Coordinates of C-alpha atoms in Angstrom, one line a residue:
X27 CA 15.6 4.2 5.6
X28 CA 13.7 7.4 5.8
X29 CA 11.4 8.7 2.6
X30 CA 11.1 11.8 0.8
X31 CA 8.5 12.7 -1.9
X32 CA 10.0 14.8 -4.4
X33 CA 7.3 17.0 -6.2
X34 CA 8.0 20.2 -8.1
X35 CA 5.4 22.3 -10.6
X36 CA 8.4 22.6 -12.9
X37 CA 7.1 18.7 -14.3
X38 CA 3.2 17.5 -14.6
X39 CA 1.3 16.9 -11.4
X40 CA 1.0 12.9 -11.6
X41 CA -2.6 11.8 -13.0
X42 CA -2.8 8.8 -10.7
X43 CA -2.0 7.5 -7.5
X44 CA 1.7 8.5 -7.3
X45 CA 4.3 10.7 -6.8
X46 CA 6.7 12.6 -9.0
X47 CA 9.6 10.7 -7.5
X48 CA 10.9 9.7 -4.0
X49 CA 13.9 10.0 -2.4
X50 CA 15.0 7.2 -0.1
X51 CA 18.4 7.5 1.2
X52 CA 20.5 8.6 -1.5
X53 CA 18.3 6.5 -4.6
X54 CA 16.2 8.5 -6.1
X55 CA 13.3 6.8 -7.8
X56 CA 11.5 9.0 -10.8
X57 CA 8.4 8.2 -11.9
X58 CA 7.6 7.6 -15.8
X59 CA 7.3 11.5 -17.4
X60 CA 5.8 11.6 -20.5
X61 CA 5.4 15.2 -22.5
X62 CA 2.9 17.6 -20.6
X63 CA 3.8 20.6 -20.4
X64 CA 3.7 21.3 -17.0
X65 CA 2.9 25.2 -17.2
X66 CA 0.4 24.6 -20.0
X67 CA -0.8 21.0 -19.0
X68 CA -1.3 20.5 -22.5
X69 CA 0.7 17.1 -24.4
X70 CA 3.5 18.4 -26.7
X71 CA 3.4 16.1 -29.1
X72 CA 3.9 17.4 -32.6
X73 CA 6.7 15.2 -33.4
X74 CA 9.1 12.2 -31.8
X75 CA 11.7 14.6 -31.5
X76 CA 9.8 17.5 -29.6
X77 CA 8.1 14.6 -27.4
X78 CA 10.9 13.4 -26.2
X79 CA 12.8 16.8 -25.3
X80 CA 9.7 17.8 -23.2
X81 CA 9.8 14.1 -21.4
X82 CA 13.8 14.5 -20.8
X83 CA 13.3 18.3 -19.3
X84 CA 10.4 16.9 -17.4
X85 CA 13.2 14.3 -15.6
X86 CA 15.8 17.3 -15.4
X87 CA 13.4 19.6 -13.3
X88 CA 12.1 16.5 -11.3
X89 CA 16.5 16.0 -11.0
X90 CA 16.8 19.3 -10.2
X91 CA 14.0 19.6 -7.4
X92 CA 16.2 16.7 -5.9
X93 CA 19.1 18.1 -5.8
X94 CA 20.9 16.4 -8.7
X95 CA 21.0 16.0 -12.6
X96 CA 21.3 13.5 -15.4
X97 CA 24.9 12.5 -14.0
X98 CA 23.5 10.9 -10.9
X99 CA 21.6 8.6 -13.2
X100 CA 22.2 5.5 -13.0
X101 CA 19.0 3.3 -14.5
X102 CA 16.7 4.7 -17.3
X103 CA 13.6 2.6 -18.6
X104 CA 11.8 3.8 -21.9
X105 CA 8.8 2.6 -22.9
X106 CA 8.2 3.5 -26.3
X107 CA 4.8 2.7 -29.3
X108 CA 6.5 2.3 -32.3
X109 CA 10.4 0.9 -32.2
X110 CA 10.6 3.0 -35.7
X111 CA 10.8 6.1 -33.3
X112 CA 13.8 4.6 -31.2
X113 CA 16.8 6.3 -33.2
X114 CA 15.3 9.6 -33.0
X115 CA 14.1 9.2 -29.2
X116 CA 18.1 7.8 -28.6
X117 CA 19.0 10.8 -30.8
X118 CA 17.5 13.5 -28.0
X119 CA 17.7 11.2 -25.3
X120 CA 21.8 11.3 -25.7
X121 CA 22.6 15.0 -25.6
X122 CA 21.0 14.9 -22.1
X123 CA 24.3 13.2 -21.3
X124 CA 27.7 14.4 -21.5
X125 CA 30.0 11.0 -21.8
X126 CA 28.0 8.8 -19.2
X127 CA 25.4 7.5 -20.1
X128 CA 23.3 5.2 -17.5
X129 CA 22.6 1.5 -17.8
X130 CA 18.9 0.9 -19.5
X131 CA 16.2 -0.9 -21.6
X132 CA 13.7 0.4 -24.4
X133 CA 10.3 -1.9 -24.5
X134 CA 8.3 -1.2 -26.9
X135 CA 4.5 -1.1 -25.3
X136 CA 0.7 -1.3 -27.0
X137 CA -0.1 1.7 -25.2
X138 CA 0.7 4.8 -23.1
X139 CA -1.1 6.9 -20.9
X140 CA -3.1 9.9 -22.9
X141 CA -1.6 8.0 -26.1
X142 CA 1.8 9.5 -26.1
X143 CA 4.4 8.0 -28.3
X144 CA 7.3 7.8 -25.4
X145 CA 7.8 7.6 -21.5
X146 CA 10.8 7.3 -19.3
X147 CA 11.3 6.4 -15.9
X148 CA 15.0 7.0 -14.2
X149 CA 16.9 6.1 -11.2
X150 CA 19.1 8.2 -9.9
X151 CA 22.4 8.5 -6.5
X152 CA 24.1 11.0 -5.2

């Protein structure tokens, strides 16, 4: 099965020994985003709310750069610090939908990288 690394500067450069996302086949695997700004590279973390929206446009440019969007989704993971937070992340997280909505799991974690609040990973076919 032949391998594609997906990599755009419309979503933060990783800060560790991976890529963005790779494509293999028609599965696309995305990394877990959390909310740097990728023109800025500054964390946009003022609130849950804003947090997450910069995470989910994160996945939708890395979706885009792929050739797809949040219909091909199929699997989302969030990892998430406080489970107080999770209606509001579901809250943003849902209008990045329109009627499907991928199979998934919240897990709330003891830490995050750069102490965000939330990450999310996807998996995507097209």
């Amino acid at each position: 099965m032949e391998k594609q690394i997906i990599n755009t500067n419309n979503a933060p450069a990783p800060i560790g020994p991976y890529n963005q996302a790779i494509k293999a086949g028609s599965m696309l695997f995305i990394s877990g985003q959390i909310a740097l700004n990728p023109e800025s590279g500054q964390l946009e973390k003022d609130d849950i709310i804003t947090e997450t929206h910069r995470v989910m446009q994160n996945l939708r440019n890395i979706l885009t750069e792929a050739g797809m969007d949040f219909s091909d989704v199929v699997k989302s993971t969030i990892f998430i610090m406080n489970m107080d937070d999770f209606s509001q992340i579901n809250e943003v997280y849902g209008k990045y939908f329109s009627g499907y909505f991928p199979a998934r799991e919240t897990v709330q974690v003891a830490a995050l990288p750069k102490g965000v609040n939330v990450e999310i990973s996807m998996i995507a076919v097209k």
